[in-house]
Amino acid sequence: MRIGEESSVSSVSSGSDPESNTGAQGVPHGQTPESYDVFRDPWGIPHLRASDELGLARAQGRVTAFDRAWQLEVERHRAEGSSASFLGPDSVVWDRFARQSRLADTARLCYEAMEADDPATAAWVRAYVDGVNAGLAAGAARDERFARTGLTPSPWEPWVPLAIWIATHILFAGFPTKLWRERVARALGDETLTLFATDGPRIAGSNGWMVPGDRTTTGAAIIAGDPHRFIEDPGVYQQIRLSCPDYDVLGLAVPGVPGLAHFGHTGSAAWAITNAMSDYQDLYVEQLRRGEREGGAAVVEALGPDGAWEPVARHTETITVAGGDDVEVEVLETSRGPVIVHADGDPGPEPGAGAEAGAAPADGSTQTLSLRYPPRVRRDLGFAVLPALLRARTVADIDRALDGWAEPVNVVHAADTEGGLLHRVAGAVPLRHPANRLRPVPAWDPEHAWQGWAPTPAEPVQGFAVMANARGIASPLGVEFAPPHRADRIRELLSGSADWSPKAMADVHRDTYLASAEPLLALLPGFEELTPAARELRTRLLAWDRRMEAESTDATVFAAFRTATVRRFAADPVFADLAGAPAGPAVFHPWQYLLPKIGYALEGLLTTSLVPELDRAAHVRAALEETAAAGSTDAPWSQVHRLTPWQAVPDPDAPEWPGLGGDHDCVNATSSVPGFTDLTARASAARYVWDLARREDSLWVVPLGADGVTGTAHHRDQLSLWARCELVPVVTDWARLTKDSI
């Protein structure tokens, strides 16, 4: 493996001088498997070195707990459905879903299967958990949020990293969109099922691009991109380096999970992913009937696909709520999967409360729905892939490893120093009836059963490869994809040069061209008899360069005009039956509100023939007059387009979050919610540039910093750089690192 300047590692080996005898990757001979060293670069990013793989996993767990104990405990409790015990009543909605969907139980089952079938990977995960448990107390002592909420860390079980992974990704495939489509079909007819399918931002998306060596200054490939997620404090990705005699890998870890699942660089090979936008979770409409056994025990049965009534597993759990009453949750599971929506939105009828709840209601009220998702069916998350990726030396190694991937389904780019390139999909997608992908389907109909697993597509790389959640390589596996604007714009930018360098990639990251503005602006020239103010505004908008630059006042004016248009569309009588408050569990409501649905679907709604009674031109004209009447603004876009990250416990003393450029269809994808708010909670959760010629020339940045503790030196030291789409150097020379004594 080519390691470039890492050859100077021996100069900082634990307990040695520059001339000491060290083993592979600079690990001193004679260290015990328990020993490890921690170094930090100028940004506080941990670089870990151990004498074997298990010792390194323990080191990763311990350092992560020291740096991010609060984040780990929040994520653990969210996965277990117990976060309300210290975060209070607002967290009950999520905790109920976590318990009813059986996230923690699925993790236990997957871990038990791993122990039986792959004991080596199970031991690796246990080593990470051992490290977390060794570091939690010291990490909690650094963070006042534990005392503020009364939370005391408790030991992790070995399955907890799997639970965190499942909880983090359970909504990635967007199955709540099926609830929205069902609502649309009831209101407007089955032919409108995909009326809003312009694939506006969901829980996650990403940009990614790979430039082969014949288009770079070095002759080796460059991989770059950025995952788009809701921005959280602490950040959802952890910059880290993992080194032992078998490998030396740097990348972006998910705190609470060992290894580097999504983004990594081994020195001779590198990989990155985006969300494939595949559909791999199904909702089944269940018919349930209830009764009692002798002695009063509740009995629940579901109508199965063979026409017979089947037993339903049932038990109750109690959610402890800080500052509120305990909440009892009924947990049901049919042969399809856990019941996550009860009829009419009720958390669960009492025993004997009715005969056959859950049949598809004629009046459009909530159905009883079960969720079928691959990890619970397969008892496998694909965790064996994680240590295999760390050991990868070539694209072929990465490709073989990803054959075992399960959840979530990703599009992958990979390259190596020998010129190998990879563009493929990885993950488990069930084969089943096409209707399953669109809406809830009847559990009692056998044609909706799963019939095995779909092959994952791969394509040869010709020229550069781009992945930005749009239709393409993963099209056979999904329904709704992102609009093509980000992907098209990246291709256009990459086509402008044949000598790309890592530093030049920052220009691609920061691009703010908003192609999705064009259909709305294209209507303006046809309007006659406008007021003078509206004519002036039209002239200004048509002259605008379509860039959502941070300092652009024209971008602010366009956003105001777009907001007015979206709100007028939403108020049109054609959408009256979709305008009310959503039914069912509140955890799914973000997918059910009309205003943001129209905001993200505006481009398609301006041209669709599915709702001919919608007078688009009248609404756009009225929005133009409304915006003009409100008066001109000199406010730059960054003044209204500010970051608003999620915090489990808000910091009352936090400084103002920065204003940003970009928007949801820009390469710099800082998502506002058109029609609702110009603020952004979803953006690049990290940016990276992997250089296959010289790993030390790679670049990365995260929205906040390496330390998860508020007020520390490295908590927000990357924030201002991230806001400007600047990246910091990856440090690979151990001699340039500072040893940490934790």
Short mmCIF file of N, CA, C and O in Angstrom, two decimals, residues 552-632:
data_model
loop_
_atom_site.label_atom_id
_atom_site.label_comp_id
_atom_site.label_asym_id
_atom_site.label_seq_id
_atom_site.Cartn_x
_atom_site.Cartn_y
_atom_site.Cartn_z
N SER A 552 -26.00 37.91 -2.38
CA SER A 552 -26.92 38.34 -3.44
C SER A 552 -28.24 38.82 -2.85
O SER A 552 -28.95 38.08 -2.16
N THR A 553 -28.62 40.06 -3.17
CA THR A 553 -29.94 40.55 -2.79
C THR A 553 -31.00 40.06 -3.78
O THR A 553 -32.17 39.89 -3.42
N ASP A 554 -30.60 39.82 -5.02
CA ASP A 554 -31.53 39.27 -6.00
C ASP A 554 -32.00 37.87 -5.58
O ASP A 554 -33.16 37.51 -5.80
N ALA A 555 -31.10 37.09 -4.99
CA ALA A 555 -31.48 35.76 -4.51
C ALA A 555 -32.55 35.87 -3.43
O ALA A 555 -33.50 35.07 -3.37
N THR A 556 -32.42 36.86 -2.55
CA THR A 556 -33.41 37.07 -1.50
C THR A 556 -34.77 37.43 -2.10
O THR A 556 -35.81 36.94 -1.67
N VAL A 557 -34.75 38.29 -3.10
CA VAL A 557 -36.00 38.69 -3.76
C VAL A 557 -36.64 37.50 -4.46
O VAL A 557 -37.86 37.29 -4.38
N PHE A 558 -35.83 36.70 -5.15
CA PHE A 558 -36.39 35.52 -5.80
C PHE A 558 -37.02 34.59 -4.77
O PHE A 558 -38.12 34.05 -5.00
N ALA A 559 -36.36 34.37 -3.64
CA ALA A 559 -36.90 33.48 -2.62
C ALA A 559 -38.24 34.00 -2.11
O ALA A 559 -39.16 33.22 -1.84
N ALA A 560 -38.38 35.32 -1.96
CA ALA A 560 -39.65 35.90 -1.51
C ALA A 560 -40.74 35.67 -2.56
O ALA A 560 -41.89 35.33 -2.22
N PHE A 561 -40.40 35.85 -3.82
CA PHE A 561 -41.35 35.60 -4.91
C PHE A 561 -41.75 34.12 -4.95
O PHE A 561 -42.93 33.78 -5.10
N ARG A 562 -40.79 33.24 -4.80
CA ARG A 562 -41.08 31.80 -4.78
C ARG A 562 -41.98 31.45 -3.60
O ARG A 562 -42.93 30.66 -3.76
N THR A 563 -41.70 32.01 -2.44
CA THR A 563 -42.54 31.76 -1.27
C THR A 563 -43.98 32.19 -1.52
O THR A 563 -44.93 31.45 -1.21
N ALA A 564 -44.16 33.37 -2.09
CA ALA A 564 -45.52 33.85 -2.38
C ALA A 564 -46.22 32.93 -3.36
O ALA A 564 -47.43 32.64 -3.22
N THR A 565 -45.49 32.43 -4.36
CA THR A 565 -46.08 31.52 -5.33
C THR A 565 -46.51 30.21 -4.68
O THR A 565 -47.63 29.72 -4.90
N VAL A 566 -45.63 29.65 -3.86
CA VAL A 566 -45.94 28.38 -3.19
C VAL A 566 -47.18 28.53 -2.31
O VAL A 566 -48.08 27.67 -2.31
N ARG A 567 -47.26 29.61 -1.57
CA ARG A 567 -48.40 29.79 -0.67
C ARG A 567 -49.70 29.96 -1.44
O ARG A 567 -50.77 29.50 -1.00
N ARG A 568 -49.65 30.61 -2.57
CA ARG A 568 -50.86 30.75 -3.38
C ARG A 568 -51.27 29.42 -4.00
O ARG A 568 -52.47 29.10 -4.08
N PHE A 569 -50.31 28.64 -4.43
CA PHE A 569 -50.64 27.30 -4.91
C PHE A 569 -51.31 26.49 -3.80
O PHE A 569 -52.30 25.80 -4.02
N ALA A 570 -50.72 26.54 -2.61
CA ALA A 570 -51.23 25.73 -1.49
C ALA A 570 -52.65 26.13 -1.10
O ALA A 570 -53.40 25.30 -0.56
N ALA A 571 -53.00 27.39 -1.34
CA ALA A 571 -54.34 27.87 -0.98
C ALA A 571 -55.37 27.59 -2.06
O ALA A 571 -56.57 27.87 -1.86
N ASP A 572 -54.98 27.05 -3.20
CA ASP A 572 -55.91 26.78 -4.29
C ASP A 572 -56.91 25.71 -3.86
O ASP A 572 -56.54 24.71 -3.23
N PRO A 573 -58.19 25.88 -4.19
CA PRO A 573 -59.21 24.88 -3.79
C PRO A 573 -58.92 23.47 -4.26
O PRO A 573 -59.40 22.51 -3.65
N VAL A 574 -58.16 23.31 -5.34
CA VAL A 574 -57.89 21.96 -5.83
C VAL A 574 -57.16 21.12 -4.79
O VAL A 574 -57.27 19.89 -4.76
N PHE A 575 -56.41 21.79 -3.90
CA PHE A 575 -55.65 21.07 -2.87
C PHE A 575 -56.31 21.12 -1.50
O PHE A 575 -55.68 20.81 -0.49
N ALA A 576 -57.59 21.51 -1.45
CA ALA A 576 -58.25 21.72 -0.15
C ALA A 576 -58.23 20.47 0.72
O ALA A 576 -58.05 20.56 1.95
N ASP A 577 -58.40 19.32 0.11
CA ASP A 577 -58.44 18.08 0.91
C ASP A 577 -57.07 17.65 1.41
O ASP A 577 -56.96 16.70 2.19
N LEU A 578 -56.02 18.32 0.95
CA LEU A 578 -54.67 18.01 1.41
C LEU A 578 -54.13 19.06 2.38
O LEU A 578 -53.03 18.92 2.89
N ALA A 579 -54.93 20.08 2.63
CA ALA A 579 -54.42 21.22 3.39
C ALA A 579 -54.53 21.05 4.89
O ALA A 579 -53.89 21.79 5.65
N GLY A 580 -55.31 20.10 5.35
CA GLY A 580 -55.50 19.95 6.78
C GLY A 580 -54.32 19.32 7.47
O GLY A 580 -53.34 18.89 6.84
N ALA A 581 -54.41 19.25 8.79
CA ALA A 581 -53.34 18.64 9.58
C ALA A 581 -53.26 17.15 9.27
O ALA A 581 -54.29 16.49 9.08
N PRO A 582 -52.07 16.61 9.20
CA PRO A 582 -51.93 15.17 8.92
C PRO A 582 -52.51 14.32 10.03
O PRO A 582 -52.56 14.72 11.20
N ALA A 583 -52.95 13.13 9.67
CA ALA A 583 -53.39 12.14 10.64
C ALA A 583 -52.24 11.20 10.95
O ALA A 583 -51.18 11.26 10.35
N GLY A 584 -52.46 10.32 11.92
CA GLY A 584 -51.47 9.31 12.24
C GLY A 584 -50.35 9.82 13.12
O GLY A 584 -50.36 10.97 13.58
N PRO A 585 -49.35 9.00 13.37
CA PRO A 585 -48.27 9.37 14.28
C PRO A 585 -47.53 10.63 13.84
O PRO A 585 -47.22 10.81 12.66
N ALA A 586 -47.22 11.48 14.80
CA ALA A 586 -46.58 12.76 14.49
C ALA A 586 -45.18 12.59 13.91
O ALA A 586 -44.68 13.48 13.23
N VAL A 587 -44.54 11.45 14.14
CA VAL A 587 -43.19 11.25 13.61
C VAL A 587 -43.19 11.26 12.08
O VAL A 587 -42.16 11.58 11.46
N PHE A 588 -44.34 10.98 11.46
CA PHE A 588 -44.42 10.97 10.00
C PHE A 588 -44.97 12.27 9.43
O PHE A 588 -45.06 12.42 8.22
N HIS A 589 -45.34 13.21 10.27
CA HIS A 589 -45.97 14.44 9.79
C HIS A 589 -45.08 15.26 8.87
O HIS A 589 -45.59 15.93 7.96
N PRO A 590 -43.74 15.29 9.06
CA PRO A 590 -42.94 16.09 8.13
C PRO A 590 -43.11 15.71 6.66
O PRO A 590 -42.84 16.52 5.78
N TRP A 591 -43.56 14.49 6.40
CA TRP A 591 -43.80 14.05 5.02
C TRP A 591 -45.22 14.38 4.55
O TRP A 591 -45.55 14.11 3.41
N GLN A 592 -46.06 14.96 5.43
CA GLN A 592 -47.48 15.04 5.15
C GLN A 592 -48.03 16.46 4.99
O GLN A 592 -49.20 16.62 4.69
N TYR A 593 -47.20 17.48 5.18
CA TYR A 593 -47.72 18.84 5.11
C TYR A 593 -47.72 19.35 3.67
O TYR A 593 -46.73 19.21 2.95
N LEU A 594 -48.83 19.97 3.29
CA LEU A 594 -49.00 20.41 1.92
C LEU A 594 -48.01 21.49 1.52
O LEU A 594 -47.45 21.44 0.42
N LEU A 595 -47.80 22.49 2.37
CA LEU A 595 -46.98 23.64 1.97
C LEU A 595 -45.57 23.24 1.55
O LEU A 595 -45.13 23.59 0.44
N PRO A 596 -44.80 22.50 2.36
CA PRO A 596 -43.47 22.10 1.88
C PRO A 596 -43.52 21.13 0.70
O PRO A 596 -42.63 21.15 -0.15
N LYS A 597 -44.57 20.31 0.63
CA LYS A 597 -44.68 19.43 -0.53
C LYS A 597 -44.78 20.24 -1.81
O LYS A 597 -44.15 19.93 -2.83
N ILE A 598 -45.58 21.30 -1.78
CA ILE A 598 -45.69 22.16 -2.96
C ILE A 598 -44.39 22.91 -3.19
O ILE A 598 -43.95 23.08 -4.34
N GLY A 599 -43.75 23.34 -2.11
CA GLY A 599 -42.49 24.07 -2.26
C GLY A 599 -41.44 23.26 -2.99
O GLY A 599 -40.77 23.76 -3.90
N TYR A 600 -41.31 21.99 -2.64
CA TYR A 600 -40.32 21.15 -3.29
C TYR A 600 -40.79 20.67 -4.67
O TYR A 600 -39.97 20.36 -5.53
N ALA A 601 -42.10 20.60 -4.88
CA ALA A 601 -42.63 20.10 -6.15
C ALA A 601 -42.99 21.22 -7.10
O ALA A 601 -43.56 20.95 -8.17
N LEU A 602 -42.68 22.46 -6.75
CA LEU A 602 -43.15 23.60 -7.54
C LEU A 602 -42.78 23.49 -9.01
O LEU A 602 -43.60 23.76 -9.89
N GLU A 603 -41.57 23.09 -9.29
CA GLU A 603 -41.11 23.01 -10.68
C GLU A 603 -42.02 22.11 -11.50
O GLU A 603 -42.40 22.44 -12.63
N GLY A 604 -42.37 20.95 -10.96
CA GLY A 604 -43.26 20.04 -11.67
C GLY A 604 -44.69 20.52 -11.71
O GLY A 604 -45.39 20.35 -12.73
N LEU A 605 -45.17 21.13 -10.63
CA LEU A 605 -46.55 21.62 -10.60
C LEU A 605 -46.78 22.74 -11.61
O LEU A 605 -47.91 22.97 -12.04
N LEU A 606 -45.72 23.44 -11.98
CA LEU A 606 -45.85 24.51 -12.96
C LEU A 606 -46.13 23.98 -14.37
O LEU A 606 -46.60 24.72 -15.23
N THR A 607 -45.86 22.70 -14.60
CA THR A 607 -45.98 22.16 -15.96
C THR A 607 -46.88 20.93 -16.06
O THR A 607 -47.23 20.53 -17.17
N THR A 608 -47.27 20.32 -14.94
CA THR A 608 -48.03 19.08 -15.01
C THR A 608 -49.42 19.28 -15.60
O THR A 608 -50.04 20.34 -15.43
N SER A 609 -49.92 18.26 -16.26
CA SER A 609 -51.28 18.28 -16.79
C SER A 609 -52.25 17.52 -15.87
O SER A 609 -53.44 17.40 -16.20
N LEU A 610 -51.77 17.03 -14.73
CA LEU A 610 -52.59 16.20 -13.86
C LEU A 610 -53.65 16.99 -13.10
O LEU A 610 -54.63 16.42 -12.63
N VAL A 611 -53.45 18.29 -12.94
CA VAL A 611 -54.44 19.12 -12.25
C VAL A 611 -54.78 20.32 -13.14
O VAL A 611 -54.35 21.45 -12.90
N PRO A 612 -55.57 20.09 -14.19
CA PRO A 612 -55.84 21.15 -15.17
C PRO A 612 -56.59 22.34 -14.59
O PRO A 612 -56.50 23.45 -15.12
N GLU A 613 -57.31 22.13 -13.47
CA GLU A 613 -58.06 23.24 -12.89
C GLU A 613 -57.17 24.21 -12.11
O GLU A 613 -57.64 25.27 -11.67
N LEU A 614 -55.91 23.89 -11.93
CA LEU A 614 -54.98 24.77 -11.22
C LEU A 614 -54.53 25.88 -12.17
O LEU A 614 -53.85 25.63 -13.17
N ASP A 615 -54.89 27.12 -11.86
CA ASP A 615 -54.54 28.26 -12.71
C ASP A 615 -53.15 28.77 -12.31
O ASP A 615 -53.01 29.71 -11.52
N ARG A 616 -52.15 28.14 -12.87
CA ARG A 616 -50.77 28.46 -12.49
C ARG A 616 -50.41 29.91 -12.79
O ARG A 616 -49.81 30.60 -11.97
N ALA A 617 -50.73 30.35 -14.00
CA ALA A 617 -50.34 31.70 -14.39
C ALA A 617 -50.96 32.75 -13.48
O ALA A 617 -50.30 33.73 -13.11
N ALA A 618 -52.20 32.53 -13.08
CA ALA A 618 -52.85 33.50 -12.20
C ALA A 618 -52.15 33.56 -10.85
O ALA A 618 -51.96 34.64 -10.28
N HIS A 619 -51.78 32.41 -10.34
CA HIS A 619 -51.09 32.39 -9.04
C HIS A 619 -49.72 33.05 -9.12
O HIS A 619 -49.32 33.79 -8.23
N VAL A 620 -48.98 32.76 -10.18
CA VAL A 620 -47.64 33.33 -10.31
C VAL A 620 -47.74 34.85 -10.50
O VAL A 620 -46.97 35.61 -9.90
N ARG A 621 -48.68 35.28 -11.29
CA ARG A 621 -48.87 36.72 -11.50
C ARG A 621 -49.22 37.41 -10.18
O ARG A 621 -48.66 38.47 -9.85
N ALA A 622 -50.14 36.82 -9.43
CA ALA A 622 -50.52 37.41 -8.15
C ALA A 622 -49.35 37.43 -7.17
O ALA A 622 -49.18 38.38 -6.40
N ALA A 623 -48.54 36.37 -7.21
CA ALA A 623 -47.35 36.32 -6.33
C ALA A 623 -46.36 37.41 -6.71
O ALA A 623 -45.71 38.01 -5.84
N LEU A 624 -46.22 37.67 -8.01
CA LEU A 624 -45.33 38.74 -8.45
C LEU A 624 -45.82 40.09 -7.94
O LEU A 624 -45.02 40.90 -7.42
N GLU A 625 -47.11 40.35 -8.07
CA GLU A 625 -47.66 41.61 -7.58
C GLU A 625 -47.53 41.72 -6.05
O GLU A 625 -47.19 42.78 -5.53
N GLU A 626 -47.77 40.62 -5.37
CA GLU A 626 -47.65 40.62 -3.91
C GLU A 626 -46.23 40.93 -3.46
O GLU A 626 -46.00 41.73 -2.55
N THR A 627 -45.27 40.31 -4.11
CA THR A 627 -43.86 40.53 -3.75
C THR A 627 -43.45 41.96 -4.07
O THR A 627 -42.73 42.59 -3.29
N ALA A 628 -43.91 42.48 -5.19
CA ALA A 628 -43.59 43.86 -5.56
C ALA A 628 -44.20 44.84 -4.57
O ALA A 628 -43.57 45.83 -4.18
N ALA A 629 -45.43 44.57 -4.14
CA ALA A 629 -46.10 45.48 -3.21
C ALA A 629 -45.42 45.49 -1.85
O ALA A 629 -45.48 46.49 -1.12
N ALA A 630 -44.75 44.41 -1.49
CA ALA A 630 -44.06 44.35 -0.20
C ALA A 630 -42.82 45.23 -0.17
O ALA A 630 -42.27 45.50 0.90
N GLY A 631 -42.37 45.66 -1.35
CA GLY A 631 -41.23 46.55 -1.41
C GLY A 631 -39.93 45.81 -1.65
O GLY A 631 -39.79 44.63 -1.33
N SER A 632 -38.99 46.53 -2.21
CA SER A 632 -37.69 45.95 -2.51
C SER A 632 -36.90 45.71 -1.23
O SER A 632 -37.15 46.33 -0.20
#
